[in-house]
Every structure is written in C-alpha cells, then in structure tokens.
Amino acid sequence: MKKTLIKVVFLLIAVVLLALFILRPPTPPASQVFINANVLTMDAKETIAKAVALEGKRIAAVGSLADIEKHIGWRTKVHNLEGKTLMPGFIDAHSHFPVSGLRVLGVDLNSPPIGNIENIQQLLEALKAKVALTDKGDWVFGFGYDDTLLAEHRHPSRAELDRVSSQHPIFLFHVSGHMGVANSPALALAGFDKTTPNPEGGVIVKDPVSGELTGLVEEQARIPLLRLAFDFSVLDFFSMTRDAVDTYASAGVTTAQNGAADINTLRGLSLLSRLGVVPFRLEIWPFYDSLGEKLLTGEVDPDKYNNERLRIGAVKIIADGSIQGYTGYLTQPYHVPPGQDASFSGNKNYVGYPTLTQKELTDWVTRYHQAGYQLAIHGNGDAAIDEIIQAFGQAQTQYPKEDPRMILVHAQLARDDQLDKMKELGITPSFFSAHTYYWGDRHWNIFMGPERAANMSPARSAQERNLRYSLHLDTPVVPMEPLLLVWSAVNRLSTSGKVIGDHQRITVLQALKAVTIDAAWQIFRDRELGSIEQGKLADFVILDSNPLERPETIRDIRVEQTWVGGVNIYQREHP
C-alpha cells in the first residue's frame, strides 16, 4: 500500500513537471525589428516613429528605418508592417478578468447592442434551455440582463424563475454587477426568507403589500448568492480563463486586471500565469475584506506571487453601487425614481445609498494607507465620491504619503470641486467612459437627467486640471473592446447617436494615453510599460489603421497582432 502511494505521488510530480515543461511561456527571439510601421510611441514628446528594434523581451531602439537598420544582424527576425500602426499594448485599468469567460458556463442574457435578449420571455426561454442540460440540484446562472433594456422595463421575478425550475437554484446577475434575481431554491440556500433583515449596505427586496421576497437582491445582499452560484470547479475556472484570454488578447490587451480578488482567484491566476495559460501580464487587486485582510495579517506574502507577469497591486474597496441599478449614492435625487419592482420604489427623494458607513470607510482606508498599500475605491455617485475624498483626506493627514495615487474607480458623477480636491490629495480617477455609449440615452432620460449625464465621466475637466486619469471598461459589465472605449471618450455618442456632453470630449491622443501610458502610471508601472521607448518591456499591439486619422471610426479599427515581452500572443486570421 505504501509503495503504491509513493508511486502515485511520483507519478503526479512527473505529470506536473511535464505540464510545466510543455506549457512554459515561450521565449522571444534574441533580435527582432519592426519596419515600415506607423509607431505611436505615447512617450512624453508624443513621438511618431517608423521602426522599432527588440532585444529579447525589451525594446532596444525606436526611430527611423535608418536608425533601426543598425540593429539588423544575420539572425535578426525582420517584420515588415507595410504601414500598419504599432503602439503600446492596452492596459486594462479596471476589469474583472477572467469573469468575461462566464459565457462558457452560464447563460448570456445581455440585450442589444451586446446580446439579443429583448424581453423577459426570451430571457426565460434561454434559461429553460440551460436547465434542460443541467442536473437537478445544480446551479443555473445567467448574467448581463438589463431591466431597462427589456421590453417590460423591470427585473424578472422570483415567481417567473420558479416556473423555469423549482428543482434548480437559479441566480441572474444584473449587467451592473451590483444586484441580481434568484428563484426560491436559491434564496433558501442563501438563508433568505421574508423575515431576513437587510444586511448593512444592501437590500433584500420584498413586495410592499405581501412582504414576500421578490427575488431581487442588491449590493451586499447579493454576496451570499454569488458565492453559491459561482463556486466553480478547477476545470470550470480553467475553461473560463481560457475563454477570457482569447477575448483580451484579441482586443490588444497586454496587461489585464482582476479588480476584486480573493485568495482562490489569486492562487488560480498565479498558477495559470506561470504555466503560460495566461500569456499577458496580470494586475491583481485584493478585495479589502478578504484577500486584503490576509495581506494585512501576513497570512499571504505578496512576494510569493509577485513577478514580472503577475503583480498584487492596489487594495479594492467599494463605497457605493451602480447608478443604472439605482444603488449609486447621489447628493441629489435620481431623475426618475426607481420602478415598482426595485427598492425604495416611487420615492422622489431617493438618492441611493453607500455600501459602508463613513466611519467604516474611513477606518478601512486608514488601515491600508497606514500599512503602505495603494488603494482603489469604487465610487459612482457624487455623494459616494464625497465620502471617499473625506476618508482618504483623513488618512493622508494622519499618515502623509508623497505620491499615493489613490485610484477613484469610475468617478462617474465627479463634480468640478471634487476633481480639484483629487488633484490636491493625490487621487487619480479612472473613468468608465463607455457609459456614454451603452447607457447614455438612459442616463439622460432616466437616471441622471440631461445636466448630470452631460458631465458624467468628466475626462475633459480632469484634463484641464492636469489631473492624470485612465479609462476602463469594467468587463464583464461591457465587452473588452479598448478601441470602442477610446472612441467613446473621443466622440461621446450613445447607441441612438446622441452626443452626451460635447464639452467633455477629449482628443484621440489623450484617450490613447489613458489606456496606455497613463494607465501604467496609475499603477506605478510606467517605468516598464505603457509606451514604446528604449529599455521598456516589448508589450505592443499592431492595428490595421491609424486611430489618429479618423476619430469617428476608431471603434472599427481591427487588432492585427498582440505582443507581450517580444512574443506574439495573438494573430488575426484573414479570410
């Protein structure tokens, strides 16, 4: 028995070593050059060059063809780009890699322009098809539904999901990521019934007449259901990650981010990165009350995980919810009050709510700031932004740091006075500018009203203050399409073609910097990443046309190749 066990152990070790050998990340050639290119360097002088030379994983030279010819030897690999554009790879300033890969495990319930679900009946039919393929008792989950885009303009109900199946727990994750709807078996597994009180910073929505659960859960109340529905196996996590890798690499992303990681996510991504399954760089943001606490106590040692390909970065805190989900925390009421199926329905003075009290937020911020960690705090509504600024200002007063670069994630309704305060305190915003495209019309008509909608994601106002910022997509909230993000920040057009705040438009070059060098600066990686300069890591993307030439068509530009550390990780197939 003992000998058999020893043999099994040695066999497992051999399998792991073989996997490490087979799947190890490829190494770049010793010498490569890229000629006849339109090189947008994103350096401080905004240089446009014609050729680039690499030595191994780093950039050796940037300049004219004559400059680069000096680096061509008999073993140099020469790439003739025939006029295509080469620029730094896109740095994902905020998303939740690899959660976009949920589509291989769950039901995609997005409405146009992302998906094709237009009404609740179609949503229910899609769920029924998944139920038919799922063993009784196993979870069925959907993601991406948007109540404001469904014909009925409401959330699905617990009763409707019960009719889909009473033998499967079902949970639907709202497109905002800040709420969801569950059926009766799922609610029971989470321990929710009509007597369950609302958790702090969340709402278990109940029928105002009967007191019965509607199935809708907001903010902190969604967490137990998320943990149950998304309790993935190792194989599921692998499949999800592989799908997400394909999506990000084909979009030109060379540094991806997980914006709220727990210990299991960190361990899984670390292993897949070392094996080469994830071919680009990863920025891991520990969630404040899980992995973050393990860092504070010393239970998790960052040095065990940090390397050139993966880095534990800012600690993530969430201060409010989602404006399109009516859980963002505003100083002035929502333009149109929440509907009857939502919490606080019909309340004309409804302003949303924070997920933490001011004291709790300040205490968390101070703990991490004192310990020397960079912070990334989610704040959409201007009331939430006020509380974030107050919390960080107090922490910075107690424990001054010369260059904190506290990241204010989304900063969607940031006011001018708040931008001024950010500049003063060393806070850097990251704007979800694609909101102007995906939700612009509804922010204008429903959530914010015209004045606030025109000023959301105020990149131009930040630019005028020399307040450095980044742009992000918050994938899987919307697809990972950095060029659409740039197009949105430049044009600020909604899906109907309406201009959402002409005065907040920025230039193409400013937008490109916000997804390359400025995004790298924001996470203290600008010495190695974000621009095409001598000595930096050779992370870049090759585009089929020049984004500076036609701002209105940037979203139509195609990624031809993606390179990380001098290795081609994506090549577009031509028909």
XYZ file of C-alpha atoms in Angstrom:
575
model
C 0.000 0.000 0.000
C 2.790 2.381 0.986
C 4.787 1.593 -2.169
C 1.687 2.181 -4.313
C 1.098 5.544 -2.646
C 4.726 6.549 -3.252
C 4.384 5.592 -6.937
C 1.219 7.676 -7.262
C 2.919 10.685 -5.678
C 5.925 10.391 -8.007
C 3.568 9.991 -10.986
C 1.720 13.179 -10.020
C 5.008 15.045 -9.622
C 6.120 13.820 -13.054
C 2.829 14.949 -14.631
C 3.140 18.417 -13.059
C 6.771 18.768 -14.191
C 5.834 17.663 -17.714
C 2.985 20.179 -17.779
C 5.324 22.919 -16.620
C 7.762 21.995 -19.393
C 5.128 21.778 -22.141
C 3.124 24.844 -21.090
C 6.014 27.078 -20.096
C 5.751 30.562 -21.614
C 7.596 30.899 -24.944
C 10.754 32.975 -25.095
C 11.275 35.745 -27.671
C 13.983 35.703 -30.355
C 17.238 37.377 -29.383
C 16.774 40.084 -32.033
C 13.705 41.387 -33.882
C 12.887 44.549 -35.793
C 9.598 46.021 -36.998
C 9.985 48.269 -40.027
C 7.732 50.363 -42.292
C 5.416 50.992 -39.372
C 3.472 53.950 -38.045
C 4.728 53.879 -34.444
C 2.654 55.825 -31.911
C 5.104 55.786 -29.025
C 2.988 57.517 -26.313
C 6.234 58.942 -24.929
C 6.415 62.365 -23.255
C 7.137 64.088 -26.576
C 4.338 62.194 -28.376
C 6.903 60.935 -30.885
C 5.781 59.147 -34.032
C 8.456 56.805 -35.362
C 8.822 54.399 -38.263
C 10.569 51.357 -36.816
C 11.340 49.504 -33.581
C 14.100 47.079 -32.600
C 13.790 44.475 -29.849
C 16.429 42.545 -27.976
C 14.742 39.657 -26.258
C 11.780 40.872 -24.235
C 12.734 44.557 -24.269
C 12.760 47.457 -26.702
C 16.287 48.203 -27.887
C 15.663 51.204 -30.132
C 12.892 53.346 -31.636
C 13.311 55.666 -34.604
C 13.623 55.879 -38.368
C 14.342 52.959 -40.681
C 17.960 54.125 -40.856
C 18.176 54.105 -37.068
C 16.823 50.591 -36.798
C 18.829 49.105 -39.688
C 21.868 49.298 -37.389
C 20.224 46.623 -35.234
C 19.685 44.133 -38.045
C 22.086 41.197 -37.982
C 22.121 37.871 -39.752
C 19.941 36.295 -37.023
C 17.534 39.224 -36.656
C 13.896 38.480 -37.414
C 12.514 41.273 -39.604
C 8.787 42.155 -39.593
C 7.613 44.429 -42.407
C 4.384 46.059 -41.187
C 3.633 47.707 -44.543
C 2.330 50.910 -42.987
C 0.278 49.403 -40.173
C 0.192 51.152 -36.785
C 2.264 49.870 -33.870
C 1.500 51.280 -30.432
C 1.776 50.215 -26.773
C -0.479 47.358 -25.750
C -3.700 48.309 -23.993
C -3.512 48.320 -20.206
C -6.767 47.268 -18.616
C -7.203 49.942 -15.935
C -10.152 48.155 -14.349
C -11.991 44.936 -15.100
C -12.613 41.539 -13.561
C -10.522 39.110 -15.592
C -11.359 36.268 -16.200
C -15.086 36.792 -15.490
C -15.856 37.603 -19.139
C -15.368 33.844 -19.629
C -18.636 33.222 -17.749
C -20.266 32.732 -21.129
C -18.800 29.225 -21.347
C -20.506 28.291 -18.063
C -23.669 30.363 -17.773
C -26.382 31.977 -19.893
C -25.616 35.280 -21.604
C -28.695 37.475 -21.044
C -27.366 40.737 -22.483
C -29.648 42.906 -24.586
C -28.606 44.766 -27.757
C -26.094 46.145 -28.593
C -24.196 43.421 -26.689
C -26.594 40.454 -26.857
C -30.030 39.619 -28.252
C -32.398 39.348 -25.261
C -35.170 41.910 -25.739
C -37.912 40.786 -23.343
C -38.476 38.630 -20.301
C -39.987 35.766 -22.274
C -36.803 35.437 -24.331
C -34.796 35.574 -21.111
C -36.853 32.771 -19.570
C -36.592 30.620 -22.710
C -32.792 30.956 -22.658
C -32.781 29.802 -19.038
C -35.060 26.846 -19.812
C -32.622 25.657 -22.465
C -29.829 25.707 -19.903
C -31.955 23.951 -17.272
C -32.596 21.109 -19.741
C -28.826 20.482 -19.888
C -28.224 20.765 -16.136
C -28.537 18.029 -13.498
C -31.251 18.564 -10.900
C -29.949 20.390 -7.870
C -27.076 22.043 -9.748
C -26.939 25.799 -10.070
C -28.079 27.605 -13.198
C -26.920 31.180 -13.568
C -27.347 33.907 -16.112
C -25.507 37.195 -16.444
C -25.768 40.531 -18.180
C -29.527 41.141 -18.045
C -30.544 44.808 -18.001
C -34.026 45.617 -16.738
C -34.042 48.993 -18.510
C -33.461 47.351 -21.898
C -36.109 44.649 -21.531
C -39.449 45.484 -23.142
C -41.175 45.219 -19.761
C -38.681 47.661 -18.126
C -38.461 45.571 -14.969
C -36.456 42.805 -13.341
C -37.542 39.176 -13.753
C -39.355 37.939 -10.645
C -38.782 35.059 -8.249
C -42.103 33.549 -9.388
C -41.046 33.634 -13.048
C -37.750 31.930 -12.246
C -39.593 29.340 -10.136
C -41.642 28.446 -13.223
C -38.399 27.908 -15.162
C -37.365 25.375 -12.498
C -38.134 24.625 -8.896
C -35.514 21.851 -8.856
C -32.513 24.002 -9.732
C -31.277 27.022 -7.788
C -31.224 29.911 -10.296
C -29.430 33.236 -9.965
C -29.336 36.006 -12.567
C -26.518 38.538 -12.284
C -27.506 42.071 -13.359
C -25.372 43.777 -16.014
C -24.222 46.338 -13.442
C -22.722 43.597 -11.261
C -24.384 45.157 -8.220
C -27.615 43.177 -7.971
C -29.358 40.053 -9.153
C -32.521 37.957 -9.067
C -32.907 34.473 -7.570
C -35.586 31.788 -7.502
C -36.976 30.203 -4.347
C -34.467 27.295 -4.086
C -31.549 29.720 -4.475
C -32.926 32.116 -1.872
C -33.460 29.211 0.544
C -29.861 28.030 0.092
C -28.699 31.572 0.852
C -30.789 31.535 4.031
C -33.159 34.291 2.878
C -36.870 34.435 3.693
C -39.363 37.241 4.309
C -38.148 37.622 7.898
C -34.495 38.115 6.920
C -33.357 41.680 7.673
C -31.435 43.702 5.143
C -27.664 43.432 5.569
C -25.777 46.670 6.113
C -25.120 48.223 2.710
C -27.629 46.009 0.884
C -31.314 45.286 0.306
C -33.328 42.066 0.090
C -36.265 43.436 -1.876
C -39.744 42.480 -0.629
C -43.217 43.004 -2.021
C -44.609 46.145 -0.340
C -48.015 44.512 0.186
C -47.361 40.842 0.986
C -43.840 41.168 2.378
C -42.758 38.169 0.281
C -39.355 38.137 -1.414
C -39.464 39.384 -4.996
C -36.163 37.616 -5.735
C -34.240 40.861 -6.263
C -31.159 41.391 -4.083
C -28.978 44.496 -4.112
C -25.348 45.159 -3.190
C -24.252 43.335 -0.006
C -27.374 41.136 -0.141
C -26.195 39.615 -3.416
C -22.917 38.322 -1.965
C -24.206 35.007 -0.454
C -25.896 34.109 -3.743
C -22.821 34.993 -5.773
C -20.637 32.779 -3.609
C -23.000 29.844 -4.037
C -23.713 30.241 -7.752
C -20.088 30.978 -8.685
C -18.483 28.183 -6.650
C -16.604 26.902 -9.686
C -14.579 23.731 -10.002
C -10.927 23.877 -11.057
C -11.928 22.767 -14.556
C -14.634 25.448 -14.747
C -12.136 28.130 -13.695
C -9.671 26.887 -16.320
C -12.326 26.949 -19.068
C -13.489 30.412 -18.065
C -9.915 31.724 -18.049
C -9.056 30.238 -21.443
C -12.087 31.937 -22.980
C -11.235 35.258 -21.313
C -7.623 35.010 -22.523
C -8.822 34.739 -26.123
C -11.084 37.778 -25.669
C -8.470 40.026 -24.061
C -5.571 39.005 -26.310
C -7.611 39.537 -29.496
C -8.547 43.009 -28.206
C -4.890 44.010 -27.825
C -4.725 43.837 -24.031
C -1.204 43.232 -22.744
C -1.945 43.829 -19.041
C -5.265 42.588 -17.657
C -6.709 43.213 -14.227
C -8.760 41.348 -11.677
C -10.351 44.192 -9.779
C -11.593 42.389 -6.637
C -9.632 39.203 -5.979
C -9.937 36.675 -3.174
C -7.254 34.154 -2.249
C -8.598 31.397 -4.522
C -8.634 33.709 -7.533
C -5.079 34.819 -6.776
C -3.851 31.242 -6.478
C -5.636 30.128 -9.639
C -4.419 33.020 -11.763
C -0.906 32.738 -10.380
C -0.697 29.090 -11.417
C -2.189 29.695 -14.875
C 0.154 32.623 -15.401
C 3.224 30.541 -14.502
C 2.062 27.786 -16.828
C 1.652 30.248 -19.696
C -2.102 29.701 -19.993
C -2.445 33.441 -19.344
C 0.067 34.915 -21.824
C -0.205 38.569 -20.796
C 0.530 40.425 -17.570
C -1.887 40.434 -14.659
C -2.620 43.160 -12.144
C -4.399 41.681 -9.105
C -6.376 43.991 -6.813
C -7.121 42.250 -3.487
C -10.639 42.801 -2.159
C -10.416 44.704 1.103
C -12.296 42.352 3.456
C -10.968 39.028 2.137
C -7.563 38.777 0.449
C -6.724 42.287 1.623
C -7.049 41.286 5.259
C -4.797 38.281 4.664
C -2.155 40.694 3.388
C -2.528 42.898 6.456
C -2.167 39.991 8.863
C 0.763 38.479 6.957
C -1.146 35.297 6.171
C -0.446 35.963 2.479
C 3.015 37.103 1.402
C 2.872 39.189 -1.815
C 6.463 38.254 -2.673
C 5.353 34.651 -3.078
C 3.209 35.712 -6.031
C 4.741 38.890 -7.466
C 6.837 38.553 -10.607
C 7.223 40.231 -13.965
C 3.981 38.630 -15.208
C 1.750 38.980 -12.148
C 1.616 41.671 -9.515
C -0.525 42.247 -6.442
C -1.497 45.905 -6.679
C -3.991 48.283 -5.094
C -6.474 47.115 -2.465
C -10.065 47.454 -3.734
C -12.877 48.950 -1.632
C -16.463 49.556 -2.797
C -18.174 52.694 -1.461
C -21.461 52.597 -3.395
C -23.207 50.746 -6.172
C -24.340 51.337 -9.728
C -26.256 54.370 -10.976
C -28.024 52.358 -13.690
C -29.010 49.939 -10.931
C -30.270 52.751 -8.665
C -27.715 51.850 -5.977
C -25.185 54.584 -6.743
C -25.104 57.164 -3.931
C -26.012 60.680 -5.140
C -26.290 64.083 -3.462
C -29.424 64.919 -5.489
C -32.329 62.536 -6.248
C -32.401 60.300 -9.283
C -34.025 61.941 -12.309
C -36.758 59.272 -12.406
C -37.427 57.374 -9.135
C -36.920 53.571 -9.016
C -39.664 51.390 -10.506
C -42.145 49.349 -8.519
C -40.047 46.177 -8.519
C -36.981 47.906 -7.025
C -36.179 49.017 -3.506
C -37.428 52.482 -2.468
C -39.886 52.451 -5.395
C -41.685 55.692 -6.092
C -39.576 57.744 -3.649
C -38.997 61.060 -5.414
C -36.227 61.940 -2.953
C -34.361 58.660 -3.445
C -30.571 59.166 -3.738
C -29.266 55.593 -3.447
C -27.087 54.521 -0.550
C -23.496 53.789 0.460
C -22.247 50.246 0.972
C -20.195 51.326 4.018
C -20.785 53.984 6.640
C -18.445 56.963 6.611
C -16.706 55.641 9.720
C -16.291 52.134 8.268
C -14.932 53.523 5.012
C -12.503 55.813 6.820
C -11.325 53.018 9.102
C -10.648 50.638 6.192
C -8.915 53.321 4.138
C -6.749 54.373 7.067
C -5.712 50.798 7.876
C -4.467 50.118 4.368
C -2.973 53.569 3.830
C -1.051 53.324 7.098
C 0.241 49.886 6.062
C 1.605 51.354 2.818
C -0.868 49.860 0.333
C -2.147 51.738 -2.689
C -5.946 51.981 -2.673
C -8.541 51.695 -5.436
C -12.003 52.780 -4.282
C -15.175 52.318 -6.304
C -17.354 55.430 -6.296
C -20.028 56.253 -8.885
C -22.332 58.822 -7.281
C -21.078 62.219 -6.149
C -22.185 61.560 -2.556
C -20.034 58.432 -2.509
C -17.153 60.406 -4.012
C -17.525 62.988 -1.222
C -17.193 60.228 1.364
C -14.191 58.675 -0.405
C -12.413 62.025 -0.553
C -13.161 62.643 3.112
C -11.910 59.189 4.127
C -8.721 59.403 2.095
C -8.078 63.007 3.123
C -8.239 61.990 6.761
C -5.921 59.009 6.191
C -3.469 61.168 4.253
C -3.466 63.770 7.039
C -2.666 61.118 9.640
C -0.156 59.199 7.532
C 1.133 61.508 4.760
C 2.404 59.888 1.579
C 4.114 61.996 -1.072
C 2.688 60.230 -4.130
C -0.218 57.960 -3.104
C -2.012 57.687 -6.486
C -5.211 56.556 -4.817
C -7.404 55.372 -7.683
C -11.018 56.551 -7.640
C -12.653 53.882 -9.782
C -15.463 55.121 -12.089
C -15.786 58.660 -10.603
C -18.870 58.768 -12.784
C -20.569 61.866 -11.368
C -17.449 63.630 -10.130
C -18.057 67.370 -9.772
C -15.513 70.075 -10.562
C -14.875 70.777 -6.887
C -14.221 67.056 -6.346
C -11.722 66.964 -9.213
C -9.930 69.899 -7.590
C -9.783 68.009 -4.301
C -8.496 64.880 -6.054
C -5.656 66.910 -7.541
C -4.817 68.292 -4.099
C -4.819 64.896 -2.334
C -3.035 62.793 -4.958
C -6.154 60.932 -6.097
C -6.296 59.749 -9.712
C -9.670 58.925 -11.320
C -10.367 56.084 -13.725
C -13.390 56.810 -15.918
C -15.810 54.241 -17.347
C -16.326 56.448 -20.405
C -18.103 53.798 -22.463
C -21.160 54.526 -20.303
C -21.855 57.353 -22.733
C -22.381 54.697 -25.416
C -24.033 51.814 -23.590
C -26.222 53.787 -21.124
C -26.005 57.378 -22.382
C -29.627 57.671 -23.502
C -30.970 56.160 -20.290
C -28.699 58.256 -18.071
C -30.017 61.318 -19.923
C -33.692 60.325 -19.719
C -33.947 58.179 -16.578
C -31.110 58.001 -14.096
C -29.253 61.347 -14.106
C -31.180 63.751 -16.285
C -29.618 65.890 -19.052
C -27.298 68.110 -16.980
C -25.634 65.377 -14.939
C -25.492 62.955 -17.883
C -23.671 65.540 -19.996
C -20.985 65.802 -17.307
C -20.558 62.122 -16.422
C -17.084 60.609 -16.757
C -15.618 64.150 -16.941
C -12.329 63.381 -18.666
C -12.044 66.824 -20.289
C -12.484 68.551 -16.926
C -9.737 66.343 -15.467
C -7.526 67.098 -18.476
C -7.963 70.848 -17.973
C -6.763 70.465 -14.363
C -3.773 68.371 -15.386
C -5.304 65.626 -13.259
C -3.940 62.388 -14.664
C -6.555 59.669 -15.283
C -7.176 56.377 -17.032
C -10.116 54.880 -18.918
C -11.578 51.423 -18.338
C -14.397 49.064 -19.366
C -15.178 47.160 -16.154
C -15.518 43.944 -18.177
C -17.683 41.811 -17.954
C -20.084 44.742 -17.447
C -19.378 45.545 -21.112
C -17.141 43.653 -23.576
C -13.379 44.143 -23.536
C -13.066 46.492 -26.524
C -10.420 49.143 -25.780
C -10.814 50.801 -29.172
C -14.549 51.280 -28.582
C -13.621 52.779 -25.201
C -11.267 55.251 -26.891
C -13.950 56.039 -29.485
C -16.469 56.669 -26.698
C -14.208 59.089 -24.822
C -13.459 60.977 -28.036
C -16.973 61.102 -29.511
C -19.321 60.586 -26.514
C -22.089 59.163 -28.691
C -24.906 56.997 -27.318
C -26.359 53.957 -29.053
C -29.009 56.245 -30.565
C -26.329 58.610 -31.885
C -26.990 61.351 -29.336
C -23.998 63.415 -28.172
C -23.690 63.002 -24.374
C -21.766 66.076 -23.276
C -19.806 67.550 -26.175
C -17.794 69.685 -23.716
C -16.344 66.543 -22.053
C -14.861 65.118 -25.262
C -11.094 64.559 -25.313
C -8.659 64.158 -28.197
C -7.723 60.803 -29.688
C -4.177 61.052 -28.380
C -5.395 61.887 -24.873
C -7.711 58.869 -24.939
C -4.978 56.572 -26.249
C -2.657 57.712 -23.463
C -5.403 56.973 -20.934
C -5.391 53.293 -21.959
C -1.594 53.005 -22.242
C 0.996 55.197 -20.509
C -1.407 56.942 -18.115
C -2.973 53.625 -17.116
C 0.550 52.289 -16.489
C 1.445 55.377 -14.440
C -1.692 54.967 -12.347
C -0.497 51.569 -11.089
C 3.186 52.567 -10.765
C 4.211 50.551 -13.858
C 5.114 53.401 -16.225
C 8.851 52.763 -15.987
C 8.374 49.363 -17.604
C 5.090 49.575 -19.526
C 2.779 51.895 -21.414
C 4.980 53.421 -24.131
C 7.301 52.384 -26.932
C 10.650 53.518 -25.516
C 14.133 52.080 -25.249
C 14.532 49.736 -22.291
C 10.834 49.108 -21.702
C 9.172 45.728 -21.987
C 8.125 44.937 -25.543
C 4.354 44.916 -24.995
C 2.565 46.344 -28.014
C -0.311 45.987 -30.418
C -0.420 46.249 -34.204
C -3.547 47.852 -35.707
C -4.768 47.739 -39.288
C -5.103 51.532 -39.451
C -4.125 54.730 -37.660
C -6.569 55.853 -34.931
C -5.337 59.453 -35.215
C -6.634 59.806 -38.760
C -10.414 59.323 -38.388
C -11.719 59.761 -34.840
C -15.268 58.816 -35.819
C -14.229 55.319 -36.977
C -11.809 54.298 -34.207
C -14.218 51.609 -32.989
C -13.957 49.901 -36.402
C -10.156 49.514 -36.292
C -9.039 45.889 -36.023
C -6.258 44.456 -33.920
C -3.885 42.552 -36.199
C -1.383 41.300 -33.609
C -0.751 41.464 -29.862
C 2.777 41.121 -28.443
C 3.885 40.649 -24.839
C 7.566 40.655 -23.920
C 8.566 40.254 -27.564
C 6.271 37.234 -28.075
C 3.277 37.261 -30.423
C 0.282 36.089 -28.352
C -2.428 36.888 -30.921
C -2.529 36.921 -34.715
C -5.749 37.853 -36.503
C -6.826 35.314 -39.085
C -7.525 36.773 -42.509
C -10.168 35.187 -44.731
